[in-house]
Amino acid sequence: MEMDTVLLSRLITAMTLGFHVIFATIGVGVPLMICIAEFVGIKKKDRHYILAKRWARGFVITVAIGVVTGTAIGLQLSLVWPNFMRVAGNVIALPLFMEVFAFFFEAIFLGIYLYTWDRFKNPIIHWLLSIPVVIGSMFSAIFITTVNSFMNTPAGFVLEGGDLSEVNPIEAMFSLATPSKVFHVLTSSYLTCAILLAAIAAFMILKKGASSYHKKALNLMLAVAFVFGAINLLSGDTSAKFLAEHQPEKLAAAEWHFETEKNADLILFGWLNEDNEPTGVIRIPGALSFLAHNDFNSEVIGLDQFPEDETPPLWVHYMFDFMAVIGMVLVAVSFFYFVLKKLKKWNELSKPMLLMIVSTGPLAFLAVEFGWIYAEVGRQPWIIRGYMTVAEGATTSPYLGLMFFLFLGLYIVLAIVCLTTLTKLFRQNPVEAELERQYPVKEERENDEL
Amino acid sequence: MSYEMIGISVLWIFLYGYIIVASVDFGAGFFAYYAKLTKKDHIMNQLISRYLSPVWEVTNVFFVFFFVGIIGFFPDTAYYYGTALLVPASISIILLAIRGSFYAFHNYGAKKSNIYMFLYGATGLFIPASLSVALTLSEGGFIVEENGTVSLQFAELFSSPLSWSIVVLAIVSVLFISAAFLSFYANRAQDTESLKIVRGYTLFWGTPMIVSALTAFIAISQHNERHFSNMMDLWWLLGLSVGFFMIAMWLIYRGKYYGLAFVSIMLQFLTAFFAYGIGHYPYLLYPYVTISDAATNETMGLALIIAFIGGLLLLIPSLMLLMKLFLFDADYVKGKK
Ligand code: HDD
Ligand code: HEM
Ligand code: HEM
């Protein structure tokens, strides 16, 4: 019975966060894309960058879902993990509190941005309004990530016999995990959103043919995706180096790295046989040592250094592998697109290429999900590493099972509402019609650019 | 003033703010549905959607601010209320979620389906009802800690006159506040037809409002003697509240100064809400959690207050900009922008 509540608590949290993070990622990344597109449009005086306006309109819908699921997770943390929040509240409440201000700030300016497209003579003023939105969403991601970092590398307090003392909220916020985590979460959000918008543009080109509107969207977003994709590889590498240093059991579990050794191999995919030996794997000699310490001969700590009941489940290996492979694929696809574009005799808008770009959209979101599952399950059995286990943090309420299905139903409904509303929104109001309404006079200039 | 007193005062003010802004929103949902039933929606709904679309997210943040703040300042509340409220708060979350997605749907959806309008109207009443449970629980007797486990006594909660009177009070207040605000807004927008309707609503809901407030007051006296007598010591605040109520009703009856009337109603609730809150002191949850026991450590308390001041310095100018552009821009209000 006891075990069941803990498992259900985990499942509810995983479900809510897994759902929220889709919208949170969009909430962090898309404002930047809107900001970039509007800026390019103003600079080039190109009306096709009305795409900023159309993205913003779709964005509002995902924000609505982001806000309701965010409110849900915020309350659920206390409802499902009352013991955890009682302790964590004393140490890490500050960034949670500041996050609300960041939301507030973002919400206010988003409201203003959306309803003032035609209210200023100088379009730059309207563009300036997008900056607080970008900054606000960036800071909400930073603040919440510091909370998660704290759970991995707790800092800023002393715990003696159940009593907390010498609390230092700033130290708790800037715990060891914070720099690499914030860096990686931000770059992966920007990457994911650029890829998402590029995938949508590619999908429209496949469906309706290459209009210059969609071509511009595709070019712009793939360029952004390439840049952030490359930075994201760097930030992922930083995260791995952080793990090797400060949370070695998480990295070792992901790599099926049982024995502490020098010149450790990187293991991709495969499975574990009865004797817990990696089988059918792709082995890259010395690469794990390199990933961990930038040196092929360095020593990487293995699972043998930890008591068995303090190591995470070994299936996180797949989560890590999928995330990392997708990370490479995303960069490769955007790079390949520009190579084809440069080589005049190749067509970067061929059907296979477009299909590939379309498929990167869902892949990027999968990488985000895999990444979080890896990060969270890889912390097992701890909820606050070294201080409180997940089982100690959970609620004792007997109604969790019912709540699980209630929320499952809710998320299904929300997903359906979100998707139908978005498709309706864009179907009812195709680009061509909107361009005509916005710029009726300049009709002849339809196909000038590109 | 100690920092936990600053904390609870700030949170109480924010909760008050949420009650006002959210009431306007929740009540509007109900009126929108009611207008649809009585085929007056073409007049009313324009008014409602122009005000609500830009500000709903801001309303929600008030709520998030309150619950994140109370856990920050008083982490023990997370433990007691968190365990006990799993079911009622989950229901509130789901209702809030349905309502939140309404805005997405409403703004861009093809047609306003009847089901959705119904849900929008119904959640407007059910959310305040379900949230008000937290206030009822704080009176004590419904949350019990035995052998280190906290649990909620559902049977007692559902059979208590206190909880039902608070639910009724919450719903009626929502309708009253909302109608008064919409009268003010319709008047500003010079929308005389809507004004006639919403002014009627305000006058209609005035009486049930004061009756249900009295009922809840009596119920508290039966349930929690201490809280009741504390509130009686603050008779002058309660008297002021009634006074503001009468001023507001008179102004609206005369059909003049709708802005002043709404301010009066805000003051009516402010005084009553603070009489209630101060009377509750020092308990956050009777008899388990008091403000001083539950308070977080000094460093965190101080850090939160500093963050709060910094946050306000950032937000107040932004909010003023928002209000200037939407609420007080005469052209926007009239629907020209
Ligand atoms: C588009 C999304 C995406 C992509 C392509 C990648 N990641 Fe990632 N990764 C995330 C999205 C993500 C994430 C969702 O943002 C996580 C979850 C928790 C966190 O801090 O970031 C994460 C966590 C995470 C962690 C755990 C950090 C921790 O728990 O402290 C490591 C070691 C890596 N990643 C490493 C990589 C490497 C080496 C990648 C590529 C070669 C990579 N990631 C690509
Ligand atoms: C305030 C910060 C956070 C808290 C308190 C928190 C808490 C928890 C807890 C208690 C669990 C269940 C225990 C476990 O399985 O490890 C969990 C799992 C999970 N969390 Fe976090 N988390 C936080 C941040 C995040 C963030 C920011 C995300 C991404 C959106 C996230 C994604 C997940 C996922 C995907 C799981 C599922 C793991 C599983 O399958 O068990 N978490 N989280
Ligand atoms: C434990 C983890 C999390 C908690 C407690 C949480 C809490 C919340 C809350 C309460 C809201 C609604 C705020 C409002 O009413 O306006 C929200 C929305 C949001 N959250 Fe989360 N969140 C979590 C994870 C994340 C993560 C991992 C990110 C970013 C990487 C994130 C980014 C956002 C954003 C950007 C929004 C605003 C809505 C939008 O723009 O889409 N959150 N979150």
CSV table of N, CA and C in Angstrom, one decimal, chain B residues 53-164:
chain,number,residue,atom,x,y,z
B,53,SER,N,-10.3,39.4,-22.4
B,53,SER,CA,-9.2,38.7,-23.2
B,53,SER,C,-7.9,39.2,-22.8
B,54,PRO,N,-7.6,40.5,-22.7
B,54,PRO,CA,-6.3,40.9,-22.4
B,54,PRO,C,-5.8,40.6,-21.0
B,55,VAL,N,-6.7,40.4,-20.0
B,55,VAL,CA,-6.2,40.4,-18.6
B,55,VAL,C,-6.3,39.0,-17.9
B,56,TRP,N,-6.9,38.0,-18.6
B,56,TRP,CA,-7.1,36.8,-17.9
B,56,TRP,C,-5.9,36.1,-17.3
B,57,GLU,N,-4.8,36.2,-18.1
B,57,GLU,CA,-3.6,35.5,-17.6
B,57,GLU,C,-3.0,36.2,-16.4
B,58,VAL,N,-3.2,37.6,-16.4
B,58,VAL,CA,-2.8,38.3,-15.2
B,58,VAL,C,-3.5,37.9,-14.0
B,59,THR,N,-4.8,37.7,-14.2
B,59,THR,CA,-5.7,37.2,-13.0
B,59,THR,C,-5.1,35.9,-12.5
B,60,ASN,N,-4.8,35.0,-13.4
B,60,ASN,CA,-4.3,33.7,-12.9
B,60,ASN,C,-3.0,33.8,-12.1
B,61,VAL,N,-2.2,34.8,-12.6
B,61,VAL,CA,-0.9,34.9,-11.9
B,61,VAL,C,-1.1,35.3,-10.4
B,62,PHE,N,-2.1,36.1,-10.2
B,62,PHE,CA,-2.4,36.5,-8.8
B,62,PHE,C,-2.6,35.3,-7.9
B,63,PHE,N,-3.3,34.3,-8.5
B,63,PHE,CA,-3.6,33.1,-7.7
B,63,PHE,C,-2.3,32.3,-7.5
B,64,VAL,N,-1.5,32.2,-8.6
B,64,VAL,CA,-0.2,31.4,-8.4
B,64,VAL,C,0.7,32.1,-7.4
B,65,PHE,N,0.7,33.5,-7.5
B,65,PHE,CA,1.5,34.2,-6.6
B,65,PHE,C,1.1,33.9,-5.1
B,66,PHE,N,-0.2,33.8,-4.9
B,66,PHE,CA,-0.7,33.6,-3.5
B,66,PHE,C,-0.2,32.2,-3.1
B,67,PHE,N,-0.4,31.2,-3.8
B,67,PHE,CA,0.0,29.9,-3.3
B,67,PHE,C,1.5,29.6,-3.3
B,68,VAL,N,2.2,30.2,-4.2
B,68,VAL,CA,3.6,30.0,-4.1
B,68,VAL,C,4.2,30.8,-2.9
B,69,GLY,N,3.6,32.0,-2.7
B,69,GLY,CA,4.0,32.8,-1.6
B,69,GLY,C,3.8,32.2,-0.3
B,70,ILE,N,2.6,31.6,-0.1
B,70,ILE,CA,2.3,31.1,1.2
B,70,ILE,C,3.2,29.9,1.5
B,71,ILE,N,3.5,29.1,0.5
B,71,ILE,CA,4.4,28.0,0.8
B,71,ILE,C,5.8,28.5,1.1
B,72,GLY,N,6.2,29.6,0.4
B,72,GLY,CA,7.5,30.2,0.7
B,72,GLY,C,7.6,30.7,2.1
B,73,PHE,N,6.6,31.5,2.5
B,73,PHE,CA,6.7,32.2,3.8
B,73,PHE,C,6.4,31.2,4.9
B,74,PHE,N,5.5,30.2,4.6
B,74,PHE,CA,5.0,29.3,5.7
B,74,PHE,C,5.0,27.9,5.2
B,75,PRO,N,6.2,27.3,5.1
B,75,PRO,CA,6.3,25.9,4.5
B,75,PRO,C,5.4,24.9,5.1
B,76,ASP,N,5.1,25.0,6.4
B,76,ASP,CA,4.3,24.0,7.0
B,76,ASP,C,2.9,24.0,6.4
B,77,THR,N,2.4,25.1,5.8
B,77,THR,CA,1.1,25.0,5.2
B,77,THR,C,1.1,24.0,4.0
B,78,ALA,N,2.3,23.9,3.4
B,78,ALA,CA,2.4,22.9,2.3
B,78,ALA,C,2.0,21.5,2.8
B,79,TYR,N,2.6,21.2,4.0
B,79,TYR,CA,2.4,19.9,4.6
B,79,TYR,C,0.9,19.6,4.9
B,80,TYR,N,0.3,20.5,5.7
B,80,TYR,CA,-1.1,20.3,6.2
B,80,TYR,C,-2.1,20.4,5.0
B,81,TYR,N,-2.1,21.6,4.4
B,81,TYR,CA,-3.1,21.8,3.4
B,81,TYR,C,-2.8,20.9,2.2
B,82,GLY,N,-1.5,20.7,1.9
B,82,GLY,CA,-1.2,19.9,0.7
B,82,GLY,C,-1.7,18.5,0.9
B,83,THR,N,-1.6,17.9,2.0
B,83,THR,CA,-2.1,16.6,2.2
B,83,THR,C,-3.6,16.6,2.2
B,84,ALA,N,-4.2,17.5,2.9
B,84,ALA,CA,-5.6,17.5,3.1
B,84,ALA,C,-6.4,17.9,1.8
B,85,LEU,N,-5.8,18.8,1.1
B,85,LEU,CA,-6.5,19.4,-0.1
B,85,LEU,C,-6.4,18.7,-1.4
B,86,LEU,N,-5.7,17.5,-1.4
B,86,LEU,CA,-5.5,16.8,-2.6
B,86,LEU,C,-6.7,16.8,-3.5
B,87,VAL,N,-7.8,16.3,-2.9
B,87,VAL,CA,-9.0,16.2,-3.8
B,87,VAL,C,-9.6,17.5,-4.1
B,88,PRO,N,-10.0,18.4,-3.1
B,88,PRO,CA,-10.7,19.6,-3.5
B,88,PRO,C,-9.8,20.5,-4.4
B,89,ALA,N,-8.5,20.6,-4.1
B,89,ALA,CA,-7.6,21.4,-4.9
B,89,ALA,C,-7.4,20.9,-6.3
B,90,SER,N,-7.4,19.5,-6.4
B,90,SER,CA,-7.3,18.9,-7.8
B,90,SER,C,-8.5,19.3,-8.6
B,91,ILE,N,-9.7,19.3,-7.9
B,91,ILE,CA,-10.9,19.6,-8.7
B,91,ILE,C,-10.8,21.1,-9.1
B,92,SER,N,-10.3,22.0,-8.2
B,92,SER,CA,-10.2,23.4,-8.6
B,92,SER,C,-9.2,23.5,-9.8
B,93,ILE,N,-8.1,22.7,-9.8
B,93,ILE,CA,-7.2,22.8,-10.9
B,93,ILE,C,-7.9,22.4,-12.2
B,94,ILE,N,-8.7,21.4,-12.1
B,94,ILE,CA,-9.3,20.9,-13.4
B,94,ILE,C,-10.3,22.0,-13.9
B,95,LEU,N,-11.0,22.5,-13.0
B,95,LEU,CA,-12.0,23.6,-13.4
B,95,LEU,C,-11.3,24.8,-14.0
B,96,LEU,N,-10.2,25.2,-13.3
B,96,LEU,CA,-9.4,26.3,-13.8
B,96,LEU,C,-8.8,26.0,-15.2
B,97,ALA,N,-8.5,24.7,-15.4
B,97,ALA,CA,-7.9,24.3,-16.7
B,97,ALA,C,-8.9,24.4,-17.8
B,98,ILE,N,-10.1,23.9,-17.4
B,98,ILE,CA,-11.2,24.0,-18.4
B,98,ILE,C,-11.5,25.5,-18.8
B,99,ARG,N,-11.5,26.3,-17.8
B,99,ARG,CA,-11.7,27.7,-18.0
B,99,ARG,C,-10.6,28.4,-18.8
B,100,GLY,N,-9.4,28.0,-18.4
B,100,GLY,CA,-8.3,28.6,-19.2
B,100,GLY,C,-8.3,28.3,-20.6
B,101,SER,N,-8.6,27.0,-20.9
B,101,SER,CA,-8.6,26.6,-22.3
B,101,SER,C,-9.8,27.3,-23.0
B,102,PHE,N,-10.8,27.7,-22.3
B,102,PHE,CA,-11.9,28.4,-22.9
B,102,PHE,C,-11.4,29.7,-23.7
B,103,TYR,N,-10.4,30.4,-23.1
B,103,TYR,CA,-9.9,31.6,-23.7
B,103,TYR,C,-9.3,31.3,-25.0
B,104,ALA,N,-8.5,30.2,-25.0
B,104,ALA,CA,-7.9,29.8,-26.3
B,104,ALA,C,-8.9,29.5,-27.3
B,105,PHE,N,-9.9,28.8,-26.9
B,105,PHE,CA,-11.0,28.4,-27.8
B,105,PHE,C,-11.8,29.5,-28.3
B,106,HIS,N,-12.2,30.4,-27.3
B,106,HIS,CA,-13.1,31.5,-27.5
B,106,HIS,C,-12.4,32.5,-28.5
B,107,ASN,N,-11.1,32.8,-28.3
B,107,ASN,CA,-10.5,33.8,-29.1
B,107,ASN,C,-10.4,33.4,-30.5
B,108,TYR,N,-10.2,32.1,-30.8
B,108,TYR,CA,-10.0,31.7,-32.2
B,108,TYR,C,-10.8,30.6,-32.7
B,109,GLY,N,-11.6,30.0,-31.8
B,109,GLY,CA,-12.4,28.9,-32.2
B,109,GLY,C,-13.4,29.3,-33.3
B,110,ALA,N,-13.8,28.4,-34.1
B,110,ALA,CA,-14.7,28.7,-35.2
B,110,ALA,C,-16.0,29.3,-34.7
B,111,LYS,N,-16.7,28.5,-33.9
B,111,LYS,CA,-18.0,29.0,-33.4
B,111,LYS,C,-18.0,28.7,-31.9
B,112,LYS,N,-18.8,29.5,-31.2
B,112,LYS,CA,-18.9,29.4,-29.8
B,112,LYS,C,-19.9,28.3,-29.5
B,113,SER,N,-19.4,27.1,-29.3
B,113,SER,CA,-20.3,26.0,-29.1
B,113,SER,C,-21.0,26.2,-27.8
B,114,ASN,N,-22.2,25.6,-27.7
B,114,ASN,CA,-23.1,25.8,-26.5
B,114,ASN,C,-22.4,25.1,-25.3
B,115,ILE,N,-21.8,23.9,-25.6
B,115,ILE,CA,-21.2,23.2,-24.5
B,115,ILE,C,-20.1,24.1,-23.8
B,116,TYR,N,-19.3,24.7,-24.7
B,116,TYR,CA,-18.2,25.5,-24.2
B,116,TYR,C,-18.7,26.7,-23.4
B,117,MET,N,-19.7,27.3,-23.9
B,117,MET,CA,-20.3,28.5,-23.2
B,117,MET,C,-20.8,28.0,-21.8
B,118,PHE,N,-21.4,26.8,-21.9
B,118,PHE,CA,-22.0,26.3,-20.6
B,118,PHE,C,-20.9,26.1,-19.6
B,119,LEU,N,-19.8,25.4,-20.1
B,119,LEU,CA,-18.7,25.1,-19.2
B,119,LEU,C,-18.1,26.4,-18.6
B,120,TYR,N,-18.0,27.4,-19.5
B,120,TYR,CA,-17.4,28.7,-19.1
B,120,TYR,C,-18.3,29.3,-18.0
B,121,GLY,N,-19.6,29.3,-18.2
B,121,GLY,CA,-20.5,29.8,-17.2
B,121,GLY,C,-20.4,29.0,-15.9
B,122,ALA,N,-20.4,27.7,-16.0
B,122,ALA,CA,-20.5,26.8,-14.8
B,122,ALA,C,-19.2,26.9,-14.0
B,123,THR,N,-18.1,26.9,-14.7
B,123,THR,CA,-16.8,26.9,-14.0
B,123,THR,C,-16.7,28.3,-13.2
B,124,GLY,N,-17.3,29.3,-13.8
B,124,GLY,CA,-17.3,30.6,-13.1
B,124,GLY,C,-17.9,30.5,-11.7
B,125,LEU,N,-18.9,29.6,-11.5
B,125,LEU,CA,-19.5,29.4,-10.2
B,125,LEU,C,-18.8,28.3,-9.4
B,126,PHE,N,-18.4,27.3,-10.1
B,126,PHE,CA,-17.8,26.2,-9.3
B,126,PHE,C,-16.4,26.4,-8.8
B,127,ILE,N,-15.6,27.2,-9.5
B,127,ILE,CA,-14.2,27.5,-9.1
B,127,ILE,C,-14.3,28.2,-7.7
B,128,PRO,N,-15.0,29.4,-7.6
B,128,PRO,CA,-15.0,30.0,-6.3
B,128,PRO,C,-15.6,29.1,-5.3
B,129,ALA,N,-16.5,28.3,-5.6
B,129,ALA,CA,-17.1,27.4,-4.6
B,129,ALA,C,-16.0,26.4,-4.1
B,130,SER,N,-15.2,25.8,-5.1
B,130,SER,CA,-14.2,24.8,-4.6
B,130,SER,C,-13.0,25.5,-3.9
B,131,LEU,N,-12.7,26.7,-4.4
B,131,LEU,CA,-11.5,27.4,-3.7
B,131,LEU,C,-11.9,27.8,-2.3
B,132,SER,N,-13.2,28.1,-2.1
B,132,SER,CA,-13.6,28.6,-0.8
B,132,SER,C,-13.5,27.5,0.3
B,133,VAL,N,-13.4,26.3,-0.2
B,133,VAL,CA,-13.2,25.2,0.8
B,133,VAL,C,-11.9,25.4,1.7
B,134,ALA,N,-10.9,26.0,1.1
B,134,ALA,CA,-9.7,26.2,1.8
B,134,ALA,C,-9.9,27.1,3.0
B,135,LEU,N,-10.8,28.2,2.8
B,135,LEU,CA,-11.1,29.1,3.9
B,135,LEU,C,-11.9,28.3,5.0
B,136,THR,N,-12.8,27.5,4.6
B,136,THR,CA,-13.6,26.7,5.5
B,136,THR,C,-12.7,25.8,6.4
B,137,LEU,N,-11.7,25.1,5.7
B,137,LEU,CA,-10.8,24.2,6.4
B,137,LEU,C,-10.0,25.0,7.4
B,138,SER,N,-9.7,26.2,7.1
B,138,SER,CA,-8.8,26.9,8.1
B,138,SER,C,-9.5,27.2,9.4
B,139,GLU,N,-10.8,27.1,9.4
B,139,GLU,CA,-11.5,27.3,10.7
B,139,GLU,C,-11.3,26.1,11.7
B,140,GLY,N,-10.8,25.0,11.2
B,140,GLY,CA,-10.5,23.9,12.1
B,140,GLY,C,-11.6,22.9,12.2
B,141,GLY,N,-11.2,21.7,12.6
B,141,GLY,CA,-12.2,20.7,12.8
B,141,GLY,C,-12.4,19.8,11.6
B,142,PHE,N,-11.9,20.2,10.4
B,142,PHE,CA,-12.1,19.3,9.3
B,142,PHE,C,-10.8,18.6,8.9
B,143,ILE,N,-9.6,19.2,9.2
B,143,ILE,CA,-8.3,18.6,9.0
B,143,ILE,C,-7.9,18.0,10.3
B,144,VAL,N,-7.5,16.7,10.3
B,144,VAL,CA,-7.2,16.1,11.5
B,144,VAL,C,-5.8,15.4,11.4
B,145,GLU,N,-4.9,15.5,12.4
B,145,GLU,CA,-3.6,14.8,12.3
B,145,GLU,C,-3.7,13.8,13.4
B,146,GLU,N,-3.5,12.5,12.9
B,146,GLU,CA,-3.5,11.4,13.8
B,146,GLU,C,-2.3,10.5,13.5
B,147,ASN,N,-1.5,10.1,14.4
B,147,ASN,CA,-0.4,9.2,14.2
B,147,ASN,C,0.5,9.7,13.1
B,148,GLY,N,0.7,11.0,13.0
B,148,GLY,CA,1.5,11.5,12.0
B,148,GLY,C,1.0,11.6,10.6
B,149,THR,N,-0.3,11.2,10.4
B,149,THR,CA,-0.9,11.4,9.1
B,149,THR,C,-2.0,12.4,9.1
B,150,VAL,N,-2.0,13.2,8.1
B,150,VAL,CA,-3.0,14.3,8.0
B,150,VAL,C,-4.1,13.8,7.1
B,151,SER,N,-5.4,14.0,7.6
B,151,SER,CA,-6.5,13.6,6.7
B,151,SER,C,-7.6,14.6,6.8
B,152,LEU,N,-8.4,14.6,5.7
B,152,LEU,CA,-9.6,15.5,5.6
B,152,LEU,C,-10.8,14.7,6.0
B,153,GLN,N,-11.7,15.3,6.9
B,153,GLN,CA,-12.9,14.6,7.2
B,153,GLN,C,-14.0,15.0,6.3
B,154,PHE,N,-14.2,14.2,5.2
B,154,PHE,CA,-15.1,14.6,4.2
B,154,PHE,C,-16.6,14.7,4.7
B,155,ALA,N,-16.9,13.7,5.5
B,155,ALA,CA,-18.3,13.7,6.0
B,155,ALA,C,-18.7,15.0,6.8
B,156,GLU,N,-17.7,15.4,7.7
B,156,GLU,CA,-18.0,16.6,8.4
B,156,GLU,C,-18.1,17.8,7.5
B,157,LEU,N,-17.2,17.8,6.6
B,157,LEU,CA,-17.1,19.0,5.7
B,157,LEU,C,-18.4,19.1,5.0
B,158,PHE,N,-19.0,18.0,4.4
B,158,PHE,CA,-20.2,18.1,3.6
B,158,PHE,C,-21.4,18.3,4.4
B,159,SER,N,-21.4,18.0,5.8
B,159,SER,CA,-22.6,18.2,6.6
B,159,SER,C,-22.5,19.5,7.4
B,160,SER,N,-21.5,20.3,7.2
B,160,SER,CA,-21.3,21.4,8.0
B,160,SER,C,-22.0,22.7,7.4
B,161,PRO,N,-22.9,23.3,8.2
B,161,PRO,CA,-23.5,24.6,7.7
B,161,PRO,C,-22.5,25.6,7.4
B,162,LEU,N,-21.3,25.6,8.1
B,162,LEU,CA,-20.3,26.6,7.8
B,162,LEU,C,-19.8,26.5,6.4
B,163,SER,N,-19.5,25.2,6.0
B,163,SER,CA,-18.9,25.1,4.6
B,163,SER,C,-19.9,25.5,3.6
B,164,TRP,N,-21.2,25.2,3.8
B,164,TRP,CA,-22.2,25.6,2.7
B,164,TRP,C,-22.4,27.1,2.7
